[in-house]
Coordinates of C-alpha atoms and ligand atoms in Angstrom, one line a residue:
Chain A
X1266 CA 47.1 -61.6 134.8
X1267 CA 45.3 -58.7 133.3
X1268 CA 41.6 -59.4 132.6
X1269 CA 38.9 -57.2 131.1
X1270 CA 35.2 -58.0 131.5
X1271 CA 32.5 -56.7 129.1
X1272 CA 29.3 -55.7 130.7
X1273 CA 26.0 -54.6 129.2
X1274 CA 23.1 -52.7 130.6
X1275 CA 20.0 -54.7 129.4
X1276 CA 16.4 -53.9 129.6
X1277 CA 15.1 -55.1 132.9
X1278 CA 13.1 -58.4 132.7
X1279 CA 10.2 -56.7 134.6
X1280 CA 10.2 -53.6 132.4
X1281 CA 7.1 -52.8 130.3
X1282 CA 7.9 -53.5 126.7
X1283 CA 5.7 -51.4 124.4
X1284 CA 5.9 -49.9 120.9
X1285 CA 5.1 -46.2 120.1
X1286 CA 3.1 -45.1 117.1
X1287 CA 6.2 -45.5 114.8
X1288 CA 7.0 -49.0 115.9
X1289 CA 9.9 -48.0 118.1
X1290 CA 10.4 -49.3 121.6
X1291 CA 9.0 -46.8 124.1
X1292 CA 12.0 -45.6 126.0
X1293 CA 10.2 -43.7 128.8
X1294 CA 9.2 -46.8 130.7
X1295 CA 12.4 -48.8 130.2
X1296 CA 14.5 -49.7 133.2
X1297 CA 17.9 -51.3 133.0
X1298 CA 19.8 -53.9 134.9
X1299 CA 23.2 -55.7 134.4
X1300 CA 23.1 -58.6 132.0
X1301 CA 23.0 -61.7 134.2
X1302 CA 25.6 -63.6 132.2
X1303 CA 28.1 -60.7 132.6
X1304 CA 27.9 -61.1 136.4
X1305 CA 29.3 -64.7 136.0
X1306 CA 32.0 -63.2 133.8
X1307 CA 32.9 -60.6 136.4
X1308 CA 33.0 -63.2 139.2
X1309 CA 35.2 -65.5 137.2
X1310 CA 37.6 -62.7 136.4
X1311 CA 37.9 -61.7 140.0
X1312 CA 38.5 -65.3 141.1
X1313 CA 41.2 -65.8 138.4
X1314 CA 42.8 -62.5 139.3
X1315 CA 42.7 -63.2 143.1
X1316 CA 44.8 -66.3 142.6
X1317 CA 47.7 -64.4 141.0
X1318 CA 47.3 -60.8 142.1
X1319 CA 45.9 -59.9 138.8
X1320 CA 44.0 -56.8 137.6
X1321 CA 40.4 -56.7 136.5
X1322 CA 39.0 -53.9 134.4
X1323 CA 35.3 -53.8 133.6
X1324 CA 34.1 -52.1 130.4
X1325 CA 30.7 -51.2 129.0
X1326 CA 29.6 -49.4 125.8
X1327 CA 26.4 -47.6 126.2
X1328 CA 24.6 -44.6 127.5
X1329 CA 24.7 -43.4 131.1
X1330 CA 22.6 -46.5 132.0
X1331 CA 25.9 -48.5 131.6
X1332 CA 27.4 -46.8 134.7
X1333 CA 25.3 -48.7 137.2
X1334 CA 26.7 -52.0 136.0
X1335 CA 30.2 -50.8 136.0
X1336 CA 29.8 -49.6 139.6
X1337 CA 28.5 -53.1 140.5
X1338 CA 31.6 -54.6 138.9
X1339 CA 33.8 -52.3 140.8
X1340 CA 32.0 -53.1 144.1
X1341 CA 32.4 -56.8 143.4
X1342 CA 36.2 -56.3 143.2
X1343 CA 37.2 -55.0 139.8
X1344 CA 40.1 -52.5 140.0
X1345 CA 38.9 -50.0 137.4
X1346 CA 36.3 -49.3 134.8
X1347 CA 35.9 -47.9 131.3
X1348 CA 32.7 -46.4 130.1
X1349 CA 32.5 -46.0 126.3
X1350 CA 29.9 -43.4 126.1
X1351 CA 27.7 -44.0 123.0
X1352 CA 24.2 -44.7 121.9
X1353 CA 24.0 -48.5 121.4
X1354 CA 21.1 -47.9 119.0
X1355 CA 23.6 -46.5 116.6
X1356 CA 25.7 -49.6 116.6
X1357 CA 25.2 -53.2 115.5
X1358 CA 27.1 -56.1 117.1
X1359 CA 30.2 -55.5 114.9
X1360 CA 30.1 -51.8 115.9
X1361 CA 30.0 -52.6 119.6
X1362 CA 32.9 -55.0 119.1
X1363 CA 34.8 -52.3 117.2
X1364 CA 34.4 -49.7 119.9
X1365 CA 35.2 -52.1 122.7
X1366 CA 38.3 -53.2 120.8
X1367 CA 39.4 -49.6 120.3
X1368 CA 39.1 -49.1 124.1
X1369 CA 40.9 -52.3 125.1
X1370 CA 43.6 -52.8 122.4
X1371 CA 46.4 -51.1 124.3
X1372 CA 45.5 -52.5 127.7
X1373 CA 47.8 -55.5 127.5
X1374 CA 45.1 -58.0 128.6
X1375 CA 45.7 -61.7 128.8
X1376 CA 42.0 -62.5 128.9
X1377 CA 38.8 -60.7 128.0
X1378 CA 35.6 -62.2 129.4
X1379 CA 32.0 -61.6 128.3
X1380 CA 28.6 -63.1 128.9
X1381 CA 27.5 -65.7 126.4
X1382 CA 24.7 -63.5 125.3
X1383 CA 22.6 -60.5 126.4
X1384 CA 19.3 -61.1 128.1
X1385 CA 17.4 -58.5 126.0
X1386 CA 18.7 -58.9 122.4
X1387 CA 20.3 -62.3 122.6
X1388 CA 22.8 -61.6 119.9
X1389 CA 25.5 -63.9 121.3
X1390 CA 28.2 -62.5 118.9
X1391 CA 30.0 -59.5 120.4
X1392 CA 32.5 -61.7 122.4
X1393 CA 33.9 -63.5 119.4
X1394 CA 33.7 -60.4 117.1
X1395 CA 35.7 -58.6 119.8
X1396 CA 38.3 -61.3 119.8
X1397 CA 38.7 -61.0 116.1
X1398 CA 38.9 -57.2 116.2
X1399 CA 41.7 -57.5 118.9
X1400 CA 43.4 -60.4 117.1
X1401 CA 42.8 -62.7 120.1
X1402 CA 41.8 -66.3 120.2
X1403 CA 38.3 -67.1 121.4
X1404 CA 36.1 -69.8 122.7
X1405 CA 32.4 -69.7 123.8
X1406 CA 30.0 -71.2 126.4
X1407 CA 32.7 -71.6 129.0
X1408 CA 31.6 -73.3 132.3
X1409 CA 35.0 -74.0 133.8
X1410 CA 38.4 -72.4 133.8
X1411 CA 41.8 -73.7 135.0
X1412 CA 45.0 -72.1 136.2
X1413 CA 46.9 -70.7 133.2
X1414 CA 50.0 -72.7 132.2
X1415 CA 52.6 -71.3 129.8
X1416 CA 50.4 -68.6 128.4
X1417 CA 47.5 -70.9 127.7
X1418 CA 44.4 -72.1 129.7
X1419 CA 42.4 -75.2 129.6
X1420 CA 38.6 -74.4 129.7
X1421 CA 35.5 -76.5 129.8
X1422 CA 33.0 -75.7 127.1
X1423 CA 29.4 -76.6 127.4
X1424 CA 27.8 -78.4 124.4
X1425 CA 24.3 -79.8 124.2
X1426 CA 22.5 -82.6 126.0
X1427 CA 25.0 -82.6 128.9
X1428 CA 28.1 -82.9 126.8
X1429 CA 31.3 -80.9 127.3
X1430 CA 34.5 -80.2 125.4
X1431 CA 37.8 -79.5 127.1
X1432 CA 39.6 -76.9 125.0
X1433 CA 43.0 -75.4 125.2
X1434 CA 43.1 -71.7 124.5
X1435 CA 46.2 -69.6 123.9
X1436 CA 46.4 -66.1 125.5
X1437 CA 45.5 -63.5 124.7
X1438 CA 41.9 -64.7 124.4
X1439 CA 38.3 -63.8 124.7
X1440 CA 36.1 -66.3 126.6
X1441 CA 32.3 -66.1 126.7
X1442 CA 31.0 -67.2 130.1
X1443 CA 27.9 -69.4 130.6
X1444 CA 25.8 -69.5 133.8
X1445 CA 26.6 -72.2 136.3
X1446 CA 30.4 -71.5 136.2
X1447 CA 30.2 -69.8 139.7
X1448 CA 27.9 -68.0 142.0
X1449 CA 28.4 -64.3 141.6
X1450 CA 29.2 -62.6 144.9
X1451 CA 27.0 -59.8 146.3
X1452 CA 29.0 -56.6 146.6
X1453 CA 29.7 -56.0 150.3
X1454 CA 29.1 -52.6 151.9
X1455 CA 32.9 -52.2 152.0
X1456 CA 33.1 -53.1 148.3
X1457 CA 30.4 -50.5 147.5
X1458 CA 32.2 -47.8 149.4
X1459 CA 35.6 -48.7 147.8
X1460 CA 34.0 -48.7 144.4
X1461 CA 33.3 -45.0 144.7
X1462 CA 37.0 -44.2 144.9
X1463 CA 38.0 -46.4 141.9
X1464 CA 38.8 -45.0 138.6
X1465 CA 35.9 -44.9 136.0
X1466 CA 37.2 -43.5 132.8
X1467 CA 34.7 -42.1 130.3
X1468 CA 35.6 -42.2 126.6
X1469 CA 33.6 -41.0 123.7
X1470 CA 33.7 -42.4 120.2
X1471 CA 35.9 -39.5 119.1
X1472 CA 38.4 -40.2 121.8
X1473 CA 38.7 -43.7 120.4
X1474 CA 39.5 -42.4 116.9
X1475 CA 36.0 -42.9 115.4
X1476 CA 34.5 -40.3 113.1
X1477 CA 30.8 -41.1 114.0
X1478 CA 29.5 -44.6 114.6
X1479 CA 31.2 -47.4 112.7
X1480 CA 29.2 -48.5 109.5
X1481 CA 26.5 -51.1 110.2
X1482 CA 26.6 -54.6 108.7
X1483 CA 23.1 -55.4 109.9
X1484 CA 20.2 -52.9 109.7
X1485 CA 17.0 -52.9 111.6
X1486 CA 13.8 -53.1 109.6
X1487 CA 11.6 -52.7 112.6
X1488 CA 10.1 -54.3 115.7
X1489 CA 6.7 -55.9 115.9
X1490 CA 4.6 -57.5 118.6
X1491 CA 4.4 -61.2 117.8
X1492 CA 0.9 -62.5 116.9
X1493 CA -0.8 -64.1 119.9
X1494 CA -0.2 -67.8 120.0
X1495 CA -2.7 -70.3 121.1
X1496 CA -2.7 -70.6 124.8
X1497 CA -3.2 -73.4 127.2
X1498 CA -6.7 -74.0 128.5
X1499 CA -6.5 -71.6 131.5
X1500 CA -8.2 -72.7 134.7
X1501 CA -9.8 -69.8 136.5
X1502 CA -10.7 -69.3 140.1
X1503 CA -9.0 -69.5 143.5
X1504 CA -6.3 -72.0 144.3
X1505 CA -8.7 -74.5 145.8
X1506 CA -10.9 -74.5 142.7
X1507 CA -8.2 -74.5 140.1
X1508 CA -6.4 -77.3 141.9
X1509 CA -9.6 -79.4 142.1
X1510 CA -10.4 -78.8 138.5
X1511 CA -6.9 -79.7 137.4
X1512 CA -6.9 -83.0 139.3
X1513 CA -10.4 -83.8 137.8
X1514 CA -9.2 -83.1 134.3
X1515 CA -6.0 -85.1 134.6
X1516 CA -7.9 -88.0 136.1
X1517 CA -11.1 -88.0 134.1
X1518 CA -10.4 -86.3 130.8
X1519 CA -6.8 -87.0 130.2
X1520 CA -6.6 -90.3 132.2
X1521 CA -3.0 -89.2 133.0
X1522 CA -3.1 -89.9 136.7
Chain B
X1295 CA 21.0 -65.4 88.7
X1296 CA 20.8 -68.3 91.0
X1297 CA 21.2 -67.6 94.7
X1298 CA 23.5 -70.0 96.5
X1299 CA 23.1 -70.6 100.2
X1300 CA 25.6 -72.7 102.1
X1301 CA 24.9 -74.6 105.3
X1302 CA 27.7 -75.7 107.6
X1303 CA 27.1 -79.4 108.4
X1304 CA 27.3 -80.3 112.1
X1305 CA 28.5 -83.7 113.0
X1306 CA 30.1 -85.8 115.8
X1307 CA 31.7 -89.2 115.7
X1308 CA 31.0 -89.4 112.0
X1309 CA 27.3 -88.9 112.4
X1310 CA 25.6 -86.0 110.8
X1311 CA 23.4 -84.0 113.3
X1312 CA 19.7 -84.3 112.5
X1313 CA 19.5 -80.5 112.6
X1314 CA 21.3 -80.4 109.2
X1315 CA 18.0 -81.3 107.4
X1316 CA 16.4 -78.3 109.1
X1317 CA 19.2 -76.0 108.1
X1318 CA 18.8 -77.2 104.5
X1319 CA 15.1 -76.4 104.9
X1320 CA 16.0 -72.9 106.1
X1321 CA 18.4 -72.5 103.1
X1322 CA 15.7 -73.5 100.7
X1323 CA 13.4 -70.9 102.1
X1324 CA 15.7 -68.1 100.7
X1325 CA 17.9 -69.7 98.1
X1326 CA 17.6 -71.8 94.9
X1327 CA 20.9 -73.7 95.2
X1328 CA 21.8 -75.2 98.6
X1329 CA 25.3 -76.5 99.3
X1330 CA 26.4 -78.3 102.5
X1331 CA 30.0 -77.5 103.6
X1332 CA 31.5 -80.5 105.5
X1333 CA 34.7 -80.1 107.5
X1334 CA 36.0 -83.6 108.2
X1335 CA 38.8 -86.0 107.9
X1336 CA 39.4 -88.1 104.8
X1337 CA 37.2 -91.1 104.6
X1338 CA 34.3 -89.6 106.7
X1339 CA 30.8 -90.7 105.7
X1340 CA 29.3 -87.4 106.8
X1341 CA 29.4 -85.9 103.2
X1342 CA 27.3 -88.9 102.0
X1343 CA 24.9 -88.5 104.9
X1344 CA 24.4 -84.8 103.9
X1345 CA 24.0 -85.4 100.2
X1346 CA 20.2 -86.3 100.1
X1347 CA 19.2 -82.9 101.7
X1348 CA 21.1 -80.5 99.4
X1349 CA 22.1 -79.8 95.8
X1350 CA 25.8 -80.0 96.3
X1351 CA 28.2 -81.1 99.0
X1352 CA 31.5 -79.3 99.4
X1353 CA 34.0 -81.3 101.5
X1354 CA 37.0 -79.7 103.2
X1355 CA 39.2 -82.6 104.2
X1356 CA 42.0 -82.6 106.7
X1357 CA 43.1 -84.9 109.5
X1358 CA 43.0 -81.9 111.8
X1359 CA 39.2 -81.4 111.1
X1360 CA 37.9 -84.5 112.7
X1361 CA 36.9 -82.8 115.9
X1362 CA 35.6 -79.2 116.0
X1363 CA 38.4 -76.6 116.3
X1364 CA 37.1 -73.2 115.6
X1365 CA 40.1 -71.7 113.9
X1366 CA 40.6 -74.6 111.6
X1367 CA 37.0 -74.9 110.5
X1368 CA 36.9 -71.1 110.0
X1369 CA 40.1 -71.3 107.9
X1370 CA 38.6 -73.9 105.5
X1371 CA 35.1 -72.3 105.2
X1372 CA 36.5 -68.7 104.8
X1373 CA 38.9 -69.9 102.1
X1374 CA 36.2 -71.6 100.2
X1375 CA 33.7 -68.7 100.6
X1376 CA 36.2 -66.2 99.3
X1377 CA 36.6 -68.2 96.1
X1378 CA 32.9 -69.0 95.5
X1379 CA 31.1 -66.1 97.2
X1380 CA 27.8 -67.7 98.4
X1381 CA 25.0 -65.3 99.1
X1382 CA 24.7 -66.6 102.7
X1383 CA 26.1 -69.2 105.1
X1384 CA 23.8 -70.7 107.7
X1385 CA 24.7 -72.5 110.9
X1386 CA 22.7 -73.9 113.8
X1387 CA 22.1 -71.6 116.8
X1388 CA 23.8 -74.2 118.9
X1389 CA 27.4 -74.4 120.4
X1390 CA 28.8 -74.8 116.8
X1391 CA 27.1 -71.7 115.4
X1392 CA 27.6 -69.6 118.6
X1393 CA 31.3 -70.3 118.3
X1394 CA 31.9 -70.4 114.5
X1395 CA 29.3 -68.0 113.0
X1396 CA 30.9 -64.8 114.5
X1397 CA 34.4 -66.0 113.4
X1398 CA 33.2 -66.4 109.8
X1399 CA 31.4 -63.0 110.0
X1400 CA 34.5 -61.3 111.2
X1401 CA 36.8 -62.9 108.6
X1402 CA 34.4 -62.4 105.7
X1403 CA 33.5 -58.8 106.7
X1404 CA 29.9 -60.1 106.8
X1405 CA 26.8 -59.2 108.9
X1406 CA 25.5 -61.9 111.2
X1407 CA 21.9 -62.5 112.3
X1408 CA 21.7 -65.0 115.2
X1409 CA 18.9 -67.3 116.4
X1410 CA 16.6 -66.6 113.4
X1411 CA 13.1 -68.0 113.5
X1412 CA 12.4 -67.2 109.9
X1413 CA 14.4 -66.1 106.9
X1414 CA 13.3 -63.9 103.9
X1415 CA 15.1 -62.4 101.0
X1416 CA 14.5 -58.7 100.4
X1417 CA 17.5 -57.1 98.6
X1418 CA 19.6 -59.2 101.1
X1419 CA 19.1 -61.7 103.8
X1420 CA 16.4 -60.7 106.3
X1421 CA 16.0 -62.6 109.5
X1422 CA 13.2 -62.5 112.1
X1423 CA 14.6 -62.7 115.6
X1424 CA 12.8 -62.9 118.9
X1425 CA 14.0 -60.1 121.3
X1426 CA 13.1 -58.7 124.8
X1427 CA 12.3 -62.2 126.2
X1428 CA 10.0 -63.0 123.4
X1429 CA 7.9 -59.9 123.8
X1430 CA 8.9 -58.5 120.4
X1431 CA 10.1 -59.7 117.0
X1432 CA 12.9 -57.8 115.3
X1433 CA 13.3 -57.9 111.5
X1434 CA 16.9 -57.3 110.5
X1435 CA 18.7 -57.2 107.2
X1436 CA 22.3 -58.0 106.4
X1437 CA 23.9 -55.2 104.4
X1438 CA 27.1 -57.0 103.3
X1439 CA 27.7 -59.0 100.1
X1440 CA 27.9 -62.3 102.1
X1441 CA 25.4 -62.8 104.9
X1442 CA 25.8 -65.2 107.9
X1443 CA 22.9 -66.4 110.0
X1444 CA 22.3 -68.9 112.8
X1445 CA 18.9 -70.6 112.8
X1446 CA 17.0 -71.7 115.9
X1447 CA 16.6 -75.4 116.3
X1448 CA 13.1 -76.5 115.5
X1449 CA 12.1 -73.3 113.8
X1450 CA 12.5 -74.5 110.2
X1451 CA 10.8 -77.4 108.5
X1452 CA 13.4 -80.0 107.5
X1453 CA 14.2 -80.4 103.9
X1454 CA 13.0 -83.8 102.7
X1455 CA 15.6 -86.3 101.6
X1456 CA 15.9 -86.5 97.9
X1457 CA 18.5 -87.8 95.4
X1458 CA 22.0 -87.7 96.7
X1459 CA 23.8 -84.5 95.5
X1460 CA 27.2 -84.6 94.0
X1461 CA 30.1 -84.6 96.5
X1462 CA 33.1 -82.4 95.6
X1463 CA 36.3 -82.2 97.6
X1464 CA 37.5 -78.6 97.8
X1465 CA 41.1 -77.8 97.6
X1466 CA 41.7 -75.5 100.5
X1467 CA 44.9 -75.7 102.4
X1468 CA 44.5 -76.0 106.2
X1469 CA 47.5 -74.8 108.3
X1470 CA 46.9 -76.7 111.5
X1471 CA 49.8 -74.9 113.3
X1472 CA 47.7 -71.7 113.1
X1473 CA 45.0 -72.9 115.5
X1474 CA 45.1 -71.0 118.8
X1475 CA 42.4 -73.2 120.3
X1476 CA 42.7 -76.9 120.4
X1477 CA 40.1 -79.6 121.3
X1478 CA 41.7 -81.7 124.0
X1479 CA 38.9 -84.1 124.9
X1480 CA 35.1 -84.6 124.9
X1481 CA 33.1 -85.5 128.0
X1482 CA 30.0 -87.5 127.2
X1483 CA 26.8 -87.0 129.1
X1484 CA 26.2 -89.6 131.9
X1485 CA 22.8 -91.1 131.7
X1486 CA 22.1 -92.6 135.1
X1487 CA 19.9 -95.6 135.9
X1488 CA 16.2 -94.8 136.2
X1489 CA 16.9 -91.4 134.7
X1490 CA 14.3 -88.7 134.2
X1491 CA 14.2 -89.5 130.5
X1492 CA 12.3 -92.7 131.2
X1493 CA 9.8 -91.3 133.6
X1494 CA 6.1 -91.3 132.6
X1495 CA 5.4 -88.3 134.7
X1496 CA 7.9 -85.4 135.2
X1497 CA 7.3 -82.6 137.7
X1498 CA 9.8 -79.8 136.9
X1499 CA 10.4 -76.7 138.9
X1500 CA 12.1 -73.4 138.0
X1501 CA 13.6 -70.3 139.6
X1502 CA 10.1 -69.3 140.6
X1503 CA 10.4 -71.7 143.5
X1504 CA 12.6 -69.2 145.2
X1505 CA 15.3 -71.2 147.0
X1506 CA 16.6 -74.7 147.6
X1507 CA 14.4 -75.3 150.7
X1508 CA 11.2 -74.2 149.0
X1509 CA 12.1 -76.2 146.0
X1510 CA 11.1 -79.3 148.1
X1511 CA 7.5 -78.6 147.0
X1512 CA 8.4 -79.9 143.5
X1513 CA 9.5 -83.3 145.0
X1514 CA 6.4 -83.4 147.1
X1515 CA 4.1 -83.1 144.0
X1516 CA 6.3 -85.6 142.2
X1517 CA 5.8 -88.1 145.1
X1518 CA 2.1 -87.4 145.1
X1519 CA 1.7 -88.2 141.4
X1520 CA 4.3 -90.9 141.3
X1521 CA 6.5 -88.9 139.0
X1522 CA 10.2 -87.9 138.9
X1523 CA 11.4 -84.4 139.8
X1524 CA 13.1 -82.3 137.1
X1525 CA 14.3 -78.7 136.9
X1526 CA 15.2 -75.7 134.7
X1527 CA 18.7 -74.6 134.4
X1528 CA 19.0 -71.8 137.0
X1529 CA 17.9 -74.4 139.6
X1530 CA 20.8 -76.6 138.6
X1531 CA 23.2 -73.7 138.3
X1532 CA 22.5 -72.7 141.9
X1533 CA 23.0 -76.2 143.1
X1534 CA 19.5 -76.9 144.4
X1535 CA 19.4 -80.2 142.4
X1536 CA 22.0 -82.2 140.5
X1537 CA 22.7 -81.6 136.8
X1538 CA 21.1 -84.9 135.7
X1539 CA 17.7 -83.3 136.5
X1540 CA 18.2 -80.4 134.1
X1541 CA 15.7 -80.4 131.2
X1542 CA 16.4 -78.4 128.1
X1543 CA 19.0 -77.9 125.3
X1544 CA 22.0 -78.3 127.6
X1545 CA 20.3 -80.9 129.8
X1546 CA 18.1 -83.8 128.8
X1547 CA 15.1 -84.1 126.5
X1548 CA 12.0 -85.7 128.1
X1549 CA 8.8 -86.9 126.5
X1550 CA 6.6 -88.1 129.4
X1551 CA 2.9 -88.8 129.4
X1552 CA 2.4 -85.8 131.8
X1553 CA 4.7 -82.8 132.4
X1554 CA 4.3 -80.2 135.1
X1555 CA 6.1 -76.9 134.8
X1556 CA 6.1 -75.1 138.1
X1557 CA 7.6 -71.6 138.3
X1558 CA 9.2 -72.0 134.9
X1559 CA 9.0 -69.1 132.4
X1560 CA 9.3 -71.1 129.2
X1561 CA 12.6 -69.9 127.7
X1562 CA 13.3 -71.7 124.3
X1563 CA 16.3 -73.6 125.8
X1564 CA 14.0 -75.2 128.3
X1565 CA 11.1 -75.7 126.0
X1566 CA 13.1 -77.7 123.4
X1567 CA 13.6 -80.3 126.1
X1568 CA 9.9 -80.9 127.0
X1569 CA 7.5 -79.7 124.3
X1570 CA 6.9 -83.2 123.0
X1571 CA 5.3 -84.3 126.3
X1572 CA 1.8 -85.7 125.8
X1573 CA 0.1 -83.4 128.4
X1574 CA 1.7 -80.3 129.7
X1575 CA 0.5 -78.4 132.8
X1576 CA 2.0 -75.0 133.7
X1577 CA 1.6 -73.1 136.9
X1578 CA 3.1 -69.7 136.9
X1579 CA 2.0 -66.5 138.6
X1580 CA 2.7 -64.4 135.4
X1581 CA -0.3 -64.9 133.0
X1582 CA 2.0 -63.7 130.2
X1583 CA 4.7 -66.3 130.8
X1584 CA 5.6 -68.0 127.5
X1585 CA 5.3 -71.4 129.1
X1586 CA 1.5 -71.1 128.7
X1587 CA 2.0 -71.1 124.9
X1588 CA 3.3 -74.7 125.1
X1589 CA 1.1 -76.0 127.9
X1590 CA -2.3 -77.7 127.5
X1591 CA -3.6 -76.6 130.9
X1592 CA -2.5 -73.5 132.7
X1593 CA -3.0 -71.9 136.1
X1594 CA -1.9 -68.3 136.4
X1595 CA -1.3 -68.3 140.1
X1596 CA 1.3 -68.8 142.9
X1597 CA 2.7 -72.3 143.0
X1598 CA 2.8 -72.1 146.8
X1599 CA -1.0 -71.8 146.9
X1600 CA -1.9 -74.1 144.0
X1601 CA 0.5 -77.0 144.4
X1602 CA -0.3 -77.7 148.1
X1603 CA -4.0 -77.7 147.1
X1604 CA -3.3 -80.1 144.3
X1605 CA -1.5 -82.4 146.7
X1606 CA -4.3 -82.2 149.2
X1607 CA -6.8 -83.0 146.5
X1608 CA -4.9 -86.0 145.3
X1609 CA -4.7 -87.4 148.8
X1610 CA -8.4 -86.9 149.6
Ligands
LIG3178 C1 23.2 -71.9 125.7 C2 22.2 -71.9 126.7 C3 21.7 -73.2 127.1 C4 20.7 -73.2 128.0 N1 20.2 -74.5 128.4 C5 19.1 -74.6 129.2 C6 18.6 -75.8 129.6 O1 19.0 -76.9 129.2 N2 17.5 -75.8 130.4 C7 16.9 -74.7 130.9 O2 15.9 -74.8 131.6 N3 17.4 -73.5 130.6 C8 18.5 -73.4 129.8 N4 19.0 -72.1 129.5 C9 18.5 -71.0 130.2 C10 17.2 -70.4 129.7 O3 17.6 -69.4 128.7 C11 16.5 -69.7 130.8 O4 17.3 -68.7 131.5 C12 15.9 -70.7 131.9 O5 15.3 -71.7 131.3 C13 15.0 -69.9 132.9 O6 14.7 -70.8 133.9 P1 13.3 -70.5 134.8 O7 12.2 -70.5 133.8 O8 13.4 -71.5 135.9 O9 13.6 -69.1 135.4 P2 13.0 -67.7 135.0 O10 13.0 -67.4 133.6 O11 13.6 -66.7 136.0 O12 11.4 -67.9 135.3 C14 10.9 -68.0 136.6 C15 9.4 -68.0 136.5 O13 8.8 -68.3 137.7 C16 7.6 -67.5 137.9 N5 7.4 -67.4 139.3 C17 8.1 -66.7 140.2 N6 7.6 -66.9 141.5 C18 6.5 -67.7 141.3 C19 5.5 -68.3 142.2 N7 5.6 -68.0 143.5 N8 4.5 -69.0 141.7 C20 4.5 -69.3 140.3 N9 5.3 -68.8 139.5 C21 6.4 -68.0 139.9 C22 7.9 -66.2 137.2 O14 6.7 -65.6 136.7 C23 8.8 -66.7 136.0 O15 8.0 -66.9 134.8 C24 20.1 -72.0 128.6 C25 20.6 -70.8 128.2 C26 21.6 -70.7 127.2 C27 22.1 -69.4 126.8

């Protein structure tokens, strides 16, 4: 089985998010990490590939910040990597899907896995748009896979309120992977060393046949800081004081205990 | 010229999802004609259930549409939209919309805005979306003739029920051999005896507890207040506690008299499952954690310092 996994470098959850005078995100203090959902996707791909001597390619579209994630994917066990070198700020979700599709279309993949959404922008659409651009089937929110049978796979899709759907998906297909499906492995030292020798191909948009960035379907009208919302009544002081005050409030004022 | 907005009706077992009225409300905020598109089998009562919330119900009927199958629902809706060209099509930001909205966007060459908190019309559909873990709001506009958007559950006021709209059956052919995904079966949620949904006091812990061993502190507080232990999703994903303890959109919804959120950040998927609780107490070492926007009482401190002190205080 040949599997590709899409990975995104997302703004680190601990990074300082601030706007400059023009309302743009201040880039100088941003740090990046791998999108958490993508790690579940990488792990699932490696497990599926292990069971039938398959091949896993990790791919990321973005600036040089994308490389760190690809290296991690290689260290976890992917065979090779593709870095589509571009500025994601020039692309909307359909543009990202278009460039990924251009890089993957002749790879002969049976499956392409992606995280359900990105931790920073939460778009939750690139996976399915990529499937459509490649002409693949797709299904989302996958929390369980099964061994493929006759070019198709039965997957477990998470719905709301604890419900699930069992869905049969024909290959080739894109699956978006939800957390809880597995526990991503930590790259071993051996894996990290081996990753350094693995092939990491860099492709620009021109190499993929694009004349500039693909046209946008969605345009940004700007970022704002949300108005402060009313906060809880915050109890101040050391742990002993706040704990005592909380118990007093819950007993005497709220009569909740 | 009147602006027609479609909503895709979500339903299961012949019951319209309550979110449909919210979606109709979202559509009214930007359109002057609202139509509900219902994909169902012949004889379904879902079109009649949707009729009071909208101006028109468009029914795509086929035996193959009874359960949700992405490709077939997309075939029907895309066929209809190409004929009638609505200004926008709205779906819930839920499993249905996450799966179907990008399919519709791809096949209609349309721009898609997901998880919208507010919609506006300004030479096109404008959506407000929360980004960077709720630290910023992004305003985005769709630049294509048809716009697609998914709306966050609970973000839009429901459209009140009015006179039942006319129900029209659309003539779109569905080729059910074309589907490359197929629904095999549904697994219902198991609601156990004495489940967390019935508890008067829920003490929930999140990833901030660190590991399975340290998570025991949550149970200790639950015992001290006579409550039931609950958890956020990462805790369940990592196997610290079983799935029936998960609170939120993909777990259970609770409405206890008293809710403790310990080391939980307050992501929207968690909050939808607990925000109706009578009294909410949050303890989180990050004073900017969104959970404090939903709590009535907050302590911005380390759970491992505060919770043992609370337990000691209760026992003294
Ligand atoms: C489709 C979908 C469905 C989902 N369904 C659900 C669902 O049903 N339920 C759910 O909960 N989530 C759900 N999620 C996940 C959700 O988006 C969040 O990722 C999740 O709720 C975060 O859990 P958390 O708050 O425990 O962890 P985090 O967001 O990692 O927060 C941990 C918090 O702990 C605090 N902390 C750390 N150490 C300490 C300490 N020592 N003392 C005090 N505070 C500390 C940190 O400041 C932080 O705020 C879903 C996501 C998706 C995409």
